[in-house]
Amino acid sequence: MSKTPDSPALVVLRALFELAEVDVRPSRALVQGLLDLDDPTFDACITQLRQRGMLARDGLTMTMVGLAIATALPPFEPRPMGSRMVVLAHAA
């Protein structure tokens, strides 16, 4: 197993950093919505980040290691909500 989290986990880490930077307390639903991640993928990302000491064991709080890594990552871009918008359009 690699010591470095895979790319989606690093995107989650950077998203948490950017939300904290603008004084937004990130929630699971907020991060999942911004990144268009399903539950299993989000859980896997959080588990990877916690195992490598980048997130606290409870909640979505970054450790000093996570903060140092997140600042070196490129900014994240929220993903379009394509599939959800189609479903909402058909429901209306």
Coordinates of N, CA and C in Angstrom, one line a residue:
M1 N 0.8 -1.2 0.0 CA 0.0 0.0 0.0 C 0.9 1.2 0.0
S2 N 0.6 2.2 -0.8 CA 1.3 3.4 -0.9 C 1.1 4.3 0.3
K3 N 2.1 5.1 0.6 CA 2.0 6.0 1.7 C 1.3 7.3 1.3
T4 N 1.1 7.5 0.0 CA 0.5 8.7 -0.4 C -0.9 8.5 -0.8
P5 N -1.9 9.3 -0.3 CA -3.3 9.1 -0.7 C -3.5 9.3 -2.2
D6 N -4.5 8.6 -2.7 CA -4.7 8.7 -4.1 C -5.3 10.1 -4.4
S7 N -5.4 10.4 -5.7 CA -5.7 11.8 -6.1 C -7.1 12.3 -5.6
P8 N -8.2 11.5 -5.6 CA -9.4 12.0 -5.0 C -9.3 12.4 -3.5
A9 N -8.5 11.6 -2.8 CA -8.3 12.0 -1.4 C -7.6 13.3 -1.2
L10 N -6.6 13.6 -2.1 CA -5.9 14.8 -2.0 C -6.8 16.0 -2.5
V11 N -7.8 15.7 -3.4 CA -8.7 16.8 -3.8 C -9.6 17.1 -2.6
V12 N -10.1 16.0 -1.8 CA -10.9 16.3 -0.6 C -10.1 17.1 0.4
L13 N -8.8 16.7 0.6 CA -8.0 17.5 1.5 C -7.9 19.0 1.1
R14 N -7.7 19.2 -0.1 CA -7.6 20.6 -0.6 C -8.9 21.3 -0.4
A15 N -10.0 20.6 -0.7 CA -11.3 21.3 -0.6 C -11.6 21.6 0.9
L16 N -11.2 20.7 1.8 CA -11.4 21.0 3.2 C -10.5 22.3 3.6
F17 N -9.3 22.4 3.1 CA -8.4 23.5 3.4 C -9.1 24.8 2.9
E18 N -9.6 24.8 1.6 CA -10.1 26.0 1.1 C -11.4 26.4 1.8
L19 N -12.2 25.5 2.2 CA -13.4 25.8 2.9 C -13.0 26.5 4.3
A20 N -12.1 25.9 5.0 CA -11.6 26.4 6.2 C -11.0 27.8 6.1
E21 N -10.3 28.0 5.0 CA -9.7 29.3 4.7 C -10.7 30.5 4.6
V22 N -11.9 30.2 4.2 CA -13.0 31.2 4.1 C -14.0 31.1 5.2
D23 N -13.5 30.4 6.3 CA -14.3 30.3 7.5 C -15.6 29.6 7.3
V24 N -15.6 28.5 6.5 CA -16.8 27.7 6.3 C -16.5 26.4 7.0
R25 N -17.3 26.0 7.9 CA -17.1 24.7 8.6 C -17.6 23.6 7.7
P26 N -16.7 22.8 7.1 CA -17.1 21.8 6.2 C -18.0 20.7 6.8
S27 N -19.0 20.3 6.1 CA -19.8 19.1 6.5 C -19.6 18.0 5.4
R28 N -19.9 16.8 5.8 CA -19.9 15.7 4.8 C -20.7 16.1 3.6
A29 N -21.9 16.5 3.8 CA -22.8 16.8 2.6 C -22.2 17.9 1.8
L30 N -21.7 18.9 2.4 CA -21.1 20.1 1.6 C -20.0 19.6 0.7
V31 N -19.0 18.9 1.3 CA -17.9 18.4 0.5 C -18.3 17.4 -0.6
Q32 N -19.2 16.5 -0.2 CA -19.6 15.6 -1.2 C -20.3 16.3 -2.4
G33 N -21.1 17.3 -2.1 CA -21.8 18.0 -3.1 C -20.9 18.8 -4.0
L34 N -19.9 19.5 -3.4 CA -18.9 20.3 -4.2 C -18.1 19.4 -5.1
L35 N -17.8 18.2 -4.6 CA -16.9 17.3 -5.4 C -17.6 16.2 -6.1
D36 N -18.9 16.2 -6.0 CA -19.8 15.2 -6.6 C -19.3 13.8 -6.3
L37 N -19.1 13.5 -5.0 CA -18.6 12.1 -4.6 C -19.8 11.3 -4.0
D38 N -19.8 10.1 -4.3 CA -20.8 9.2 -3.7 C -20.3 8.8 -2.3
D39 N -21.1 8.2 -1.5 CA -20.8 7.8 -0.1 C -19.5 6.9 0.0
P40 N -19.5 5.8 -0.8 CA -18.3 4.9 -0.6 C -17.0 5.6 -1.0
T41 N -17.0 6.4 -2.0 CA -15.8 7.1 -2.5 C -15.4 8.1 -1.4
F42 N -16.3 8.9 -0.9 CA -16.0 9.9 0.1 C -15.4 9.2 1.4
D43 N -16.1 8.1 1.8 CA -15.6 7.4 3.0 C -14.2 6.9 2.8
A44 N -13.9 6.4 1.6 CA -12.6 5.8 1.3 C -11.5 7.0 1.4
C45 N -11.9 8.1 0.8 CA -11.0 9.3 0.9 C -10.7 9.7 2.3
I46 N -11.7 9.8 3.1 CA -11.5 10.2 4.5 C -10.7 9.2 5.3
T47 N -11.0 7.9 5.0 CA -10.2 6.9 5.7 C -8.7 7.0 5.3
Q48 N -8.4 7.2 4.1 CA -7.0 7.3 3.6 C -6.4 8.5 4.3
L49 N -7.0 9.6 4.4 CA -6.5 10.8 5.0 C -6.2 10.6 6.5
R50 N -7.2 9.9 7.1 CA -7.0 9.7 8.6 C -5.9 8.7 8.8
Q51 N -5.8 7.6 8.0 CA -4.7 6.7 8.2 C -3.3 7.3 8.0
R52 N -3.2 8.3 7.2 CA -1.9 8.9 7.0 C -1.7 10.1 7.8
G53 N -2.6 10.3 8.8 CA -2.4 11.4 9.8 C -2.7 12.8 9.3
M54 N -3.4 12.9 8.2 CA -3.7 14.2 7.6 C -5.0 14.8 8.1
L55 N -5.9 14.0 8.7 CA -7.2 14.4 9.3 C -7.2 13.8 10.7
A56 N -7.9 14.6 11.6 CA -8.1 14.1 12.9 C -9.0 12.8 12.8
R57 N -9.0 12.0 13.9 CA -9.7 10.8 13.9 C -11.2 11.0 13.9
D58 N -11.7 12.1 14.4 CA -13.1 12.4 14.4 C -13.3 13.8 13.7
G59 N -14.4 13.8 13.0 CA -14.7 15.1 12.2 C -13.9 15.2 11.0
L60 N -13.9 16.4 10.4 CA -13.2 16.7 9.2 C -12.1 17.8 9.4
T61 N -11.4 17.7 10.6 CA -10.4 18.7 11.0 C -9.1 18.2 10.5
M62 N -8.3 19.1 9.8 CA -7.0 18.8 9.4 C -6.0 18.8 10.5
T63 N -5.0 17.9 10.4 CA -3.9 18.0 11.3 C -2.8 18.9 10.7
M64 N -1.7 19.2 11.4 CA -0.7 20.0 10.9 C 0.0 19.4 9.7
V65 N 0.0 18.1 9.6 CA 0.6 17.4 8.4 C -0.4 17.6 7.3
G66 N -1.7 17.5 7.5 CA -2.7 17.7 6.5 C -2.6 19.1 6.0
L67 N -2.5 20.1 6.9 CA -2.4 21.5 6.5 C -1.2 21.8 5.6
A68 N 0.0 21.2 6.0 CA 1.2 21.4 5.2 C 1.0 20.9 3.8
I69 N 0.4 19.7 3.7 CA 0.3 19.1 2.4 C -0.8 19.8 1.6
A70 N -1.9 20.2 2.2 CA -3.0 20.9 1.5 C -2.5 22.2 0.9
T71 N -1.6 22.9 1.6 CA -1.2 24.2 1.1 C -0.3 24.1 -0.2
A72 N 0.3 22.9 -0.3 CA 1.1 22.7 -1.5 C 0.3 22.1 -2.7
L73 N -0.9 21.8 -2.5 CA -1.7 21.3 -3.6 C -2.3 22.4 -4.4
P74 N -2.6 22.1 -5.7 CA -3.3 23.1 -6.5 C -4.7 23.3 -6.0
P75 N -5.3 24.5 -6.3 CA -6.7 24.8 -5.9 C -7.6 23.8 -6.5
F76 N -8.7 23.5 -5.8 CA -9.7 22.6 -6.4 C -10.8 23.4 -7.1
E77 N -11.4 22.7 -8.0 CA -12.6 23.3 -8.7 C -13.8 22.5 -8.4
P78 N -14.9 23.0 -7.9 CA -16.1 22.2 -7.7 C -16.5 21.6 -9.1
R79 N -17.0 20.4 -9.0 CA -17.4 19.7 -10.2 C -18.9 20.0 -10.5
P80 N -19.2 20.1 -11.8 CA -20.6 20.3 -12.2 C -21.5 19.2 -11.7
M81 N -22.7 19.6 -11.4 CA -23.7 18.6 -10.8 C -24.5 18.0 -11.9
G82 N -23.9 17.7 -13.0 CA -24.6 17.2 -14.2 C -25.7 16.2 -14.0
S83 N -25.4 15.1 -13.5 CA -26.4 14.0 -13.4 C -27.5 14.4 -12.4
R84 N -27.2 15.1 -11.4 CA -28.3 15.5 -10.4 C -29.2 16.5 -11.0
M85 N -28.7 17.4 -11.8 CA -29.5 18.4 -12.5 C -30.5 17.8 -13.5
V86 N -30.1 16.7 -14.2 CA -30.9 16.0 -15.1 C -32.1 15.4 -14.4
V87 N -31.8 14.7 -13.3 CA -32.8 14.1 -12.4 C -33.8 15.1 -11.9
L88 N -33.3 16.3 -11.4 CA -34.2 17.3 -10.9 C -35.1 17.9 -12.1
A89 N -34.5 18.0 -13.2 CA -35.3 18.5 -14.4 C -36.4 17.6 -14.8
H90 N -36.1 16.3 -14.7 CA -37.2 15.3 -15.1 C -38.2 15.2 -14.0
A91 N -37.9 15.5 -12.8 CA -38.8 15.4 -11.7 C -39.8 16.6 -11.7
A92 N -39.4 17.7 -12.2 CA -40.3 18.9 -12.2 C -41.4 18.8 -13.2

